[in-house]
mmCIF file of C-alpha atoms and ligand atoms in Angstrom:
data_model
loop_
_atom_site.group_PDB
_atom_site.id
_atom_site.type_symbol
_atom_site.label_atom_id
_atom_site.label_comp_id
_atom_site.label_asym_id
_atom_site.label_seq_id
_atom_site.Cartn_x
_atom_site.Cartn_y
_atom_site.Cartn_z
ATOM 1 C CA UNK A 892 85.794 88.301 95.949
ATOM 2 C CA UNK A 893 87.373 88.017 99.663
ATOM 3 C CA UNK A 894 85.227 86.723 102.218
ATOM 4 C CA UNK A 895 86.166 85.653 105.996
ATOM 5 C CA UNK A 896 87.014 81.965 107.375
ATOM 6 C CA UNK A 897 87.755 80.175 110.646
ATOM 7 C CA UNK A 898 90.535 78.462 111.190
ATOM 8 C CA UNK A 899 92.076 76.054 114.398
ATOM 9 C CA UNK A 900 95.564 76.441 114.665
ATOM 10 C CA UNK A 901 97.755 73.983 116.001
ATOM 11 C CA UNK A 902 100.880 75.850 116.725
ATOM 12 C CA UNK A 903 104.186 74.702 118.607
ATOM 13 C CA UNK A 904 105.697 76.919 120.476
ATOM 14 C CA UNK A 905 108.820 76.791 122.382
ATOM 15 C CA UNK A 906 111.779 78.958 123.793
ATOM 16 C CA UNK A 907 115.352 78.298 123.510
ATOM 17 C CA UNK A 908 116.494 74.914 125.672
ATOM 18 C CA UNK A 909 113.136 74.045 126.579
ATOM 19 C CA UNK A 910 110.643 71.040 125.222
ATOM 20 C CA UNK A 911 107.853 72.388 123.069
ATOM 21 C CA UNK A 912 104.078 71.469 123.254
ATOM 22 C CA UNK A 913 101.560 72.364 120.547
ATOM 23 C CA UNK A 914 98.694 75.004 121.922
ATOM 24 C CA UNK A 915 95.401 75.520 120.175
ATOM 25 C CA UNK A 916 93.879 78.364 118.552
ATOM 26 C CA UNK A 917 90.938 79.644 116.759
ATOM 27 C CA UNK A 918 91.638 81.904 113.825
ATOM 28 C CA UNK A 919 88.248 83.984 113.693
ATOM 29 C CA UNK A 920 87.153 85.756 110.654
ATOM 30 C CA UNK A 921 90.064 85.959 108.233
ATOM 31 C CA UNK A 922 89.850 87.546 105.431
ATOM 32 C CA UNK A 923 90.959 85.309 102.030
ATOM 33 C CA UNK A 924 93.098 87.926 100.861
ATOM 34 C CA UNK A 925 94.997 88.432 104.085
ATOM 35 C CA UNK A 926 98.425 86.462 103.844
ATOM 36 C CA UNK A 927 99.308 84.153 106.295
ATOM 37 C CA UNK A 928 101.527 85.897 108.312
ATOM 38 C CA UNK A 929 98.716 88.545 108.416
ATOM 39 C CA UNK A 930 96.426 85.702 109.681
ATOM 40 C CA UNK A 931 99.273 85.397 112.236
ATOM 41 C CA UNK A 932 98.771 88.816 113.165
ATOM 42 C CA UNK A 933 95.117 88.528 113.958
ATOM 43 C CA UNK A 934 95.686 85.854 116.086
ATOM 44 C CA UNK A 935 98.716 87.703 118.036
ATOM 45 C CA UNK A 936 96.692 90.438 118.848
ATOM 46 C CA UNK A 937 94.311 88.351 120.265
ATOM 47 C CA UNK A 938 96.236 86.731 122.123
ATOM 48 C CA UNK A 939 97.663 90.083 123.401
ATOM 49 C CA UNK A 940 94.475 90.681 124.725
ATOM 50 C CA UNK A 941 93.931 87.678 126.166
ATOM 51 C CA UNK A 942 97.536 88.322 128.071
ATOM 52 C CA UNK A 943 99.171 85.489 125.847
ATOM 53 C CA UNK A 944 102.080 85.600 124.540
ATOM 54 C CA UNK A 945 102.177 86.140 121.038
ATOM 55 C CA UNK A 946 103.385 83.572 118.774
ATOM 56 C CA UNK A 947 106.875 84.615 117.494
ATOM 57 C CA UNK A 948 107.965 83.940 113.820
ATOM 58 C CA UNK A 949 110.115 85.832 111.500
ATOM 59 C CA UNK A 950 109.132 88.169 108.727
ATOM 60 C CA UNK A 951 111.120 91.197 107.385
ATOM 61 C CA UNK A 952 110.162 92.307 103.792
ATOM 62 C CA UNK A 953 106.775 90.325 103.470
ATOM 63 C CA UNK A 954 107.269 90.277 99.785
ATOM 64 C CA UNK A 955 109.157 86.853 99.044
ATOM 65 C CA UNK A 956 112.608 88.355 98.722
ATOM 66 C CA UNK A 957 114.284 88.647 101.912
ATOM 67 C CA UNK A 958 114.173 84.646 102.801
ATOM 68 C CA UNK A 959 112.927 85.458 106.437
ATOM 69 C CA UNK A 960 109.827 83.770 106.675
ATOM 70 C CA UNK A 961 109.380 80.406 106.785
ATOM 71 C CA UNK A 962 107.333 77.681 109.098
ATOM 72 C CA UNK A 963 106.037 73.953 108.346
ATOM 73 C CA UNK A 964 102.037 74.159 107.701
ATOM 74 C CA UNK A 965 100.550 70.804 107.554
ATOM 75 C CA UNK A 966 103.946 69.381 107.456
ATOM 76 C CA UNK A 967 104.904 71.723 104.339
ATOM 77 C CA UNK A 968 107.235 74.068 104.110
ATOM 78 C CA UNK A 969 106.066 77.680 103.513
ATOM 79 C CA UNK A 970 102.680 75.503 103.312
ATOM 80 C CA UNK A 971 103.745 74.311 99.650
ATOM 81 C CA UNK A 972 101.960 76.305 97.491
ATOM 82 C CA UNK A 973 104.571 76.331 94.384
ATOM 83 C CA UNK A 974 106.996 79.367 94.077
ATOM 84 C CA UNK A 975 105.630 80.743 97.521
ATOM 85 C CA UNK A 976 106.918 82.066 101.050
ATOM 86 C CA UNK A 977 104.632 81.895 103.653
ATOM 87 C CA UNK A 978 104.374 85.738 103.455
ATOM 88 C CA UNK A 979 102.977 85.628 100.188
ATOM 89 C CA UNK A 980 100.848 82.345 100.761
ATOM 90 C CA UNK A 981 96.903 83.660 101.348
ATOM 91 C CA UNK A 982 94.257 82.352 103.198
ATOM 92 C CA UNK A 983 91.879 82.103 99.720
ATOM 93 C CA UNK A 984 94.372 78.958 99.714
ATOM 94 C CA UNK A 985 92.811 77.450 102.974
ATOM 95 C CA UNK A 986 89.042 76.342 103.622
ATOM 96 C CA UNK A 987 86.831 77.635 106.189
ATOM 97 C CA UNK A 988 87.323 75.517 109.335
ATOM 98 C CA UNK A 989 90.231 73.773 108.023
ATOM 99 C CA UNK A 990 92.597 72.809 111.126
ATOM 100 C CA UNK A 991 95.980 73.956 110.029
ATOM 101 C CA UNK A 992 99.093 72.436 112.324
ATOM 102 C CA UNK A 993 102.083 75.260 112.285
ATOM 103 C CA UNK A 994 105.441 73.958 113.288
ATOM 104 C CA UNK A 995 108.739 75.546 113.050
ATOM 105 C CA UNK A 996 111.183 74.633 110.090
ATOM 106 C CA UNK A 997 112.565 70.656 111.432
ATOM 107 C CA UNK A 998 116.299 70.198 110.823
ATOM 108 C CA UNK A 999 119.234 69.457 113.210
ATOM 109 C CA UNK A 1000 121.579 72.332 112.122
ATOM 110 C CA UNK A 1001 117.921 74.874 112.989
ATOM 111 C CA UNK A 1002 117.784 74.341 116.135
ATOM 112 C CA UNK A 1003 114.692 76.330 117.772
ATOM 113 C CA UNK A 1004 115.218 79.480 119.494
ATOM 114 C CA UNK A 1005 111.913 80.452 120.181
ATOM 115 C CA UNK A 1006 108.067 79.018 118.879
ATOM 116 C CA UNK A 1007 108.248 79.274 114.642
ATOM 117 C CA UNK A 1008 111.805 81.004 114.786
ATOM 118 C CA UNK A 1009 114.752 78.592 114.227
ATOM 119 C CA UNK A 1010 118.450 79.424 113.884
ATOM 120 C CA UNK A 1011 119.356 79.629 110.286
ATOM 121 C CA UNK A 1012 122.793 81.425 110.741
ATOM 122 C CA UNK A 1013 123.982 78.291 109.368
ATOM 123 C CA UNK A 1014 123.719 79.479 106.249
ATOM 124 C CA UNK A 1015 125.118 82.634 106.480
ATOM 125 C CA UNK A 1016 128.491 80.944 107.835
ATOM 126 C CA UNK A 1017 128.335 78.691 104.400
ATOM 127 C CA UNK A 1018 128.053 82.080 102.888
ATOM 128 C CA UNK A 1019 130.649 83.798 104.596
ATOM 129 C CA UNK A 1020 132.794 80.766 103.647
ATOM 130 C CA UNK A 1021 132.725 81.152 100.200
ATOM 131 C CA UNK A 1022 134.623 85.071 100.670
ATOM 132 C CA UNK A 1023 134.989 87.469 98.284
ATOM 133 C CA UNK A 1024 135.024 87.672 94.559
ATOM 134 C CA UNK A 1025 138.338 89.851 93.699
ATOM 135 C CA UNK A 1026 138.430 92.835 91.115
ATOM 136 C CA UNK A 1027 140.693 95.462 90.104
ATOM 137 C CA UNK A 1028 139.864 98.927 91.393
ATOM 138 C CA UNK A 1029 139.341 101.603 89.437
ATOM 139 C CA UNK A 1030 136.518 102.827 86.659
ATOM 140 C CA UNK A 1031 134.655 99.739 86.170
ATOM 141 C CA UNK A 1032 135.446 98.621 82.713
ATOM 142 C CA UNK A 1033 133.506 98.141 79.338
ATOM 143 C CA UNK A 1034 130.592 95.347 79.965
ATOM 144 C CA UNK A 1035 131.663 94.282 76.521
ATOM 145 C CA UNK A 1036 134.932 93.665 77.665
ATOM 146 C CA UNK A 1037 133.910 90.466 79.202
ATOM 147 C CA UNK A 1038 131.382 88.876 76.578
ATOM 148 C CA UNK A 1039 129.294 85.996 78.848
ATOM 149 C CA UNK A 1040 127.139 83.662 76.723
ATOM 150 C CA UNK A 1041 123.755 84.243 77.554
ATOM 151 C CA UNK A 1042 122.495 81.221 78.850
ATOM 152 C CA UNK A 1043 125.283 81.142 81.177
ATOM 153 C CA UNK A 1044 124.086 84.804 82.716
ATOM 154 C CA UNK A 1045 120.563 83.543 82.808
ATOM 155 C CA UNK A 1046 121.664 80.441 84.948
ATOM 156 C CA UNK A 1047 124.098 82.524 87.094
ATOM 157 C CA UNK A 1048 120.975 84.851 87.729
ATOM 158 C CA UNK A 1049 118.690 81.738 88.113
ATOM 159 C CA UNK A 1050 120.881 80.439 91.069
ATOM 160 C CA UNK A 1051 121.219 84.059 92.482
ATOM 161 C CA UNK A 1052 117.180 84.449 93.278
ATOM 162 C CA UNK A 1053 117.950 82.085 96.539
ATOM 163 C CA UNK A 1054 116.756 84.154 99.556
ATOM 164 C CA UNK A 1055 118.595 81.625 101.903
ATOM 165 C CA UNK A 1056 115.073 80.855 103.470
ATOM 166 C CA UNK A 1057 116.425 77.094 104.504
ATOM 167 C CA UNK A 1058 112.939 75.607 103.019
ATOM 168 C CA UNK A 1059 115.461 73.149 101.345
ATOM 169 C CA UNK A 1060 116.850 71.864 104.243
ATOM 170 C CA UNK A 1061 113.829 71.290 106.297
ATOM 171 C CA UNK A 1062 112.241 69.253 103.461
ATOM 172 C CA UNK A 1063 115.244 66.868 102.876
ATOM 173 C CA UNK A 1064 115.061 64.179 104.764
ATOM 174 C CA UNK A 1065 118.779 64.306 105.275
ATOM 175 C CA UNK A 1066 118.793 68.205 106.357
ATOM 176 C CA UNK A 1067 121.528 68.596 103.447
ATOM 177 C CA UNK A 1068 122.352 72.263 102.589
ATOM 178 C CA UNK A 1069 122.821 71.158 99.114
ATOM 179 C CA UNK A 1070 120.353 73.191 96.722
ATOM 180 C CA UNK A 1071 121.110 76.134 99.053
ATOM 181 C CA UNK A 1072 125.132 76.021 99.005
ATOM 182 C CA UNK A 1073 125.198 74.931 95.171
ATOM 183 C CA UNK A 1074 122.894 77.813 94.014
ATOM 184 C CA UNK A 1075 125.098 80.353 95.959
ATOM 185 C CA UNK A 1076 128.672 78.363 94.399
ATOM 186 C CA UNK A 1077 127.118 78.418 91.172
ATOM 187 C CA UNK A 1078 126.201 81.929 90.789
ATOM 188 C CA UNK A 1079 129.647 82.829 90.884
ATOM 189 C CA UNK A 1080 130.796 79.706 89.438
ATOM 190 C CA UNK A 1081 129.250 80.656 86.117
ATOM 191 C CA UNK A 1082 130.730 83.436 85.484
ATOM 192 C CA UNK A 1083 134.200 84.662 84.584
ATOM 193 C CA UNK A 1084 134.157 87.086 87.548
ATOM 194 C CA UNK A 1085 133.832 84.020 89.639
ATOM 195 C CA UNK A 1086 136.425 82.023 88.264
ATOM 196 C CA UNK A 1087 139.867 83.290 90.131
ATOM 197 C CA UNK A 1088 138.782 82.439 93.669
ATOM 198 C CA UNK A 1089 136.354 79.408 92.489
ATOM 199 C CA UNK A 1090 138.302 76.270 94.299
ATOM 200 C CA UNK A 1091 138.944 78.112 96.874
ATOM 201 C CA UNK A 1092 135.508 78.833 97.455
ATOM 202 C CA UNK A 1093 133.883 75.573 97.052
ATOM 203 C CA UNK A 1094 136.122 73.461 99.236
ATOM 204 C CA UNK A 1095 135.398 76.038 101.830
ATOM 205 C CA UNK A 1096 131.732 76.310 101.561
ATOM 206 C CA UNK A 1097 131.240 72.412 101.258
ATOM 207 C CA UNK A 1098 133.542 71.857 104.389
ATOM 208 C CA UNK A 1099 131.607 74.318 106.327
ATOM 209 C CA UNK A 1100 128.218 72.863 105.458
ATOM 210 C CA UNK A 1101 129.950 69.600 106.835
ATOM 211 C CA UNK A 1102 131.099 71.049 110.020
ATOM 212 C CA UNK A 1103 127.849 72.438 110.615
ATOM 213 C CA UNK A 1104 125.644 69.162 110.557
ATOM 214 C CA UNK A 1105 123.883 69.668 107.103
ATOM 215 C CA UNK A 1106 123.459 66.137 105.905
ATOM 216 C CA UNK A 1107 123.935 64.736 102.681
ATOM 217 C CA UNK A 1108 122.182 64.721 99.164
ATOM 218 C CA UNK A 1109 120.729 61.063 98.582
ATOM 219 C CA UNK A 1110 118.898 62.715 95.381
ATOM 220 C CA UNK A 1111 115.467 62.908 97.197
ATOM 221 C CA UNK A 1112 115.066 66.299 95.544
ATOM 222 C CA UNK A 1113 112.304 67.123 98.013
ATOM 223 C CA UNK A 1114 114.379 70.039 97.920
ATOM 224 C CA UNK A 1115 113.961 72.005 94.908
ATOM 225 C CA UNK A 1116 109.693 70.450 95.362
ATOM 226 C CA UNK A 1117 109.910 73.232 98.718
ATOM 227 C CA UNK A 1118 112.380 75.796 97.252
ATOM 228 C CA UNK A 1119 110.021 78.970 96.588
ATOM 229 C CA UNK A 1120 112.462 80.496 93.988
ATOM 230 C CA UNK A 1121 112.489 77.415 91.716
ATOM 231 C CA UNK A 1122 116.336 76.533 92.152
ATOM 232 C CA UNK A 1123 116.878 73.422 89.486
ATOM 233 C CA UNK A 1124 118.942 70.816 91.202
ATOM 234 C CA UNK A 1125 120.932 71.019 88.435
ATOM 235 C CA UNK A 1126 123.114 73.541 90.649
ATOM 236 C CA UNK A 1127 123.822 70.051 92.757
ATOM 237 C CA UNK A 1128 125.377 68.638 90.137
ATOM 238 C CA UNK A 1129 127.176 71.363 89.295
ATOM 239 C CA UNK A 1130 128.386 72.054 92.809
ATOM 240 C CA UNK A 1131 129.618 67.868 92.649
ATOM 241 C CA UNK A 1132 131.496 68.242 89.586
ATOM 242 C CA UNK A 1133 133.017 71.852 90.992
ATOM 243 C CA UNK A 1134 134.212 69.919 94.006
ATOM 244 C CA UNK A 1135 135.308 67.277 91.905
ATOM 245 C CA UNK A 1136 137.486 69.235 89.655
ATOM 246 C CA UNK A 1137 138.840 72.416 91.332
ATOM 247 C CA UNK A 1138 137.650 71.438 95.177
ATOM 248 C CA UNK A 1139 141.147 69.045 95.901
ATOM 249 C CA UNK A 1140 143.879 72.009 94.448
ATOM 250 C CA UNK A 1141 143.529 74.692 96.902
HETATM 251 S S1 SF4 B 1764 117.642 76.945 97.555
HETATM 252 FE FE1 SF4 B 1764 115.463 77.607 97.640
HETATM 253 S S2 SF4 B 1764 114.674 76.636 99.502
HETATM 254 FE FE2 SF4 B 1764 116.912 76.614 99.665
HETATM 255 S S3 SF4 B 1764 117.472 78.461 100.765
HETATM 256 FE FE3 SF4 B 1764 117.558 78.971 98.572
HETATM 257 S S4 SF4 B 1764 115.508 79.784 98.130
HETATM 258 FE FE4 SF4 B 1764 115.301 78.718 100.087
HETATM 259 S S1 FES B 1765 109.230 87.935 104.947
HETATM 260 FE FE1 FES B 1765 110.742 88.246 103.390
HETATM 261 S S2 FES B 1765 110.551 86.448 102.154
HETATM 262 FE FE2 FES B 1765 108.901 86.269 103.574
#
């Protein structure tokens, strides 16, 4: 059964090229089954009132799929519940007058553009990077004209459920893009269809993660501890050994 708590917020907030500060706020009867970025909303309109301006964050799809949420709470990301965004993390998770400190995602290659909101196009560029997969034109052909083995579909599909949230690379103490580009070069990697362009692609999507200031992996694995989809670091070493063996042709 729901029933309402008090919260203090400690939240940072910022805009672009400025130093931030933390500002406190009371969080006044939220409901348990809200989710946190509803709690957020409670306190925005409040602070609307109060001629504030309203904490910005990101949020798109509020269902854990789209990747756009994401904030440190208590020094966690996406507050650390396992396997959960902060739009699907609820306040049933959080005590009545609990003091929750809300920072935006810490990592040099996110720099802050404005309060919770950092700049994650980073990843998109790794993305990008990696280009197309090629295929003939035409009817698309037989499925069972390309038999896959089926534990190599289920890991393909395993390393396609990252939403590119970036919870990986605030938790590393290196920043490394790591679990992020290795899940997105194995998912392709694994499968015939991804085979033609596949050095290609990971030289290019390692070099830009370079050029971009991720750091490196130093096997912390805080990483796949934060990732909400539950990407095995397994994809590292896959992405190593890729590199290794097709990364110095192209
Ligand atoms: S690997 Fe996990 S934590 Fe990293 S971007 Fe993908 S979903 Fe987010
Ligand atoms: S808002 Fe889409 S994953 Fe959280």
């Amino acid at each position: 059964m729901s029933k309402q708590i008090n919260l203090t917020l400690k939240v940072w907030r910022q805009s672009k090229g400025e130093a931030g500060r933390f500002e406190t706020y009371e969080a006044k009867n939220i409901d348990t089954d809200a989710s946190f970025l509803e709690m957020l909303d409670v306190v925005n309109d409040e602070l609307t009132v109060k001629g504030i301006e309203p904490i910005a964050f990101e949020h798109d799809c509020r269902e854990g799929i789209c990747g756009c949420c994401g904030a440190l709470v208590n020094g966690k990301t996406h507050g650390s519940h396992d396997r959960t965004t902060l739009c699907q993390l609820h306040m049933r998770h959080f005590e009545d007058g609990q003091e929750l400190v809300i920072e935006p995602f810490r990592a040099d290659a996110f720099p802050v553009l404005k309060d919770l909101i950092v700049d994650r196009s980073g990843l998109d560029e790794i993305i990008t990077e990696g280009g197309y997969v090629a295929v003939k034109t035409g009817n698309a052909p037989e499925a069972s004209t390309t038999p896959i083995k089926k534990e190599l579909a289920e890991a393909a599909m395993d390393a396609a459920e990252c939403i590119g949230c970036g919870a990986c690379v605030a938790s590393c103490p290196n920043g490394s893009a790591m679990l992020f580009t290795s899940a997105k070069v194995s998912q392709y990697a694994l499968l015939p269809q991804g085979h033609p362009e596949r050095a290609k692609r990971v030289k290019a999507m390692v070099s830009k993660m370079d050029e971009l200031g991720f750091g490196n992996c130093s096997n912390e694995y805080e990483c796949a501890v934060a990732c909400p989809k539950g990407i095995d670091v397994k994809n590292i070493a896959r992405l190593n050994r890729e590199f290794i063996k097709h990364g110095f042709k192209s």
